[in-house]
Amino acid sequence: MFEPFMEIIGADICESAINFGLFDSQGGVLQAKKQKAPNPMMPGALTVAICEGIGEIDPKIQAGFVGIFLSAEIDILGRVVKRHRFASGWIQVPLAEWLEARLKREVILFTKVNGESLSKKVDFSVLGKESLYLKPVRQAFNRLTGFDSSHLEEM
């Protein structure tokens, strides 16, 4: 479906802000941006805000993969928001599909576990043990949040 990537994008969706990072394939930071989250955080408004933020940090579409980290219940494939933790209107929202249609690159959703901040754990299991994305996405997560996920149990 998508080509292997050279750069990746991480977006950390918080209650009042969205943190974006553009990373090389080793997890090195190429660019970072923080913007206000839409209020209220309805699915369509967040989709537009994410696309605008990504368009600003990667206007030439160099990144082939986008990881979205949010406090929500996500389906097992990392495609659908079943229910959002602090926003209404989020029931079975195909967010990854909506973003891929607009961004023209692969998108996977990740659940932020145990809180609204990324200080605890992110569920990387959607990538699988052998995924070519696993290591760079973990590294991008660490750089985006300042959190060291290296101690998290391997899948």
C-alpha angles and dihedrals in degrees: 000000000000133000121249109269135239094192132028136200126219123195120190109200110206130176095264105012144036118220116203129192132183111206138184119236090271093055096258114151113248097168139351134196138177124201137171116270116235115265114241093031099222118168096251094046092050091048091055093045092051092048092049093049093048090046089057097050096038108026093155092053095238095151116080097189135051124193115197116198116198143155096251144105105262128193118253093261095053093243110102132050103222094184133349120227101221106012131072127225094046108123117137093338112175091216097158091053092048091049094046091053091055101033099040093220138091116283128191124183121221127198117232102219127210101011148358094275124069091240095109120037144319121212104238093168092105088073095055128221096281098044117133086217098056101086098040092045091051089048092048090049090053093050095043094052105023086238122131108226094172091101093056112114115267117244 
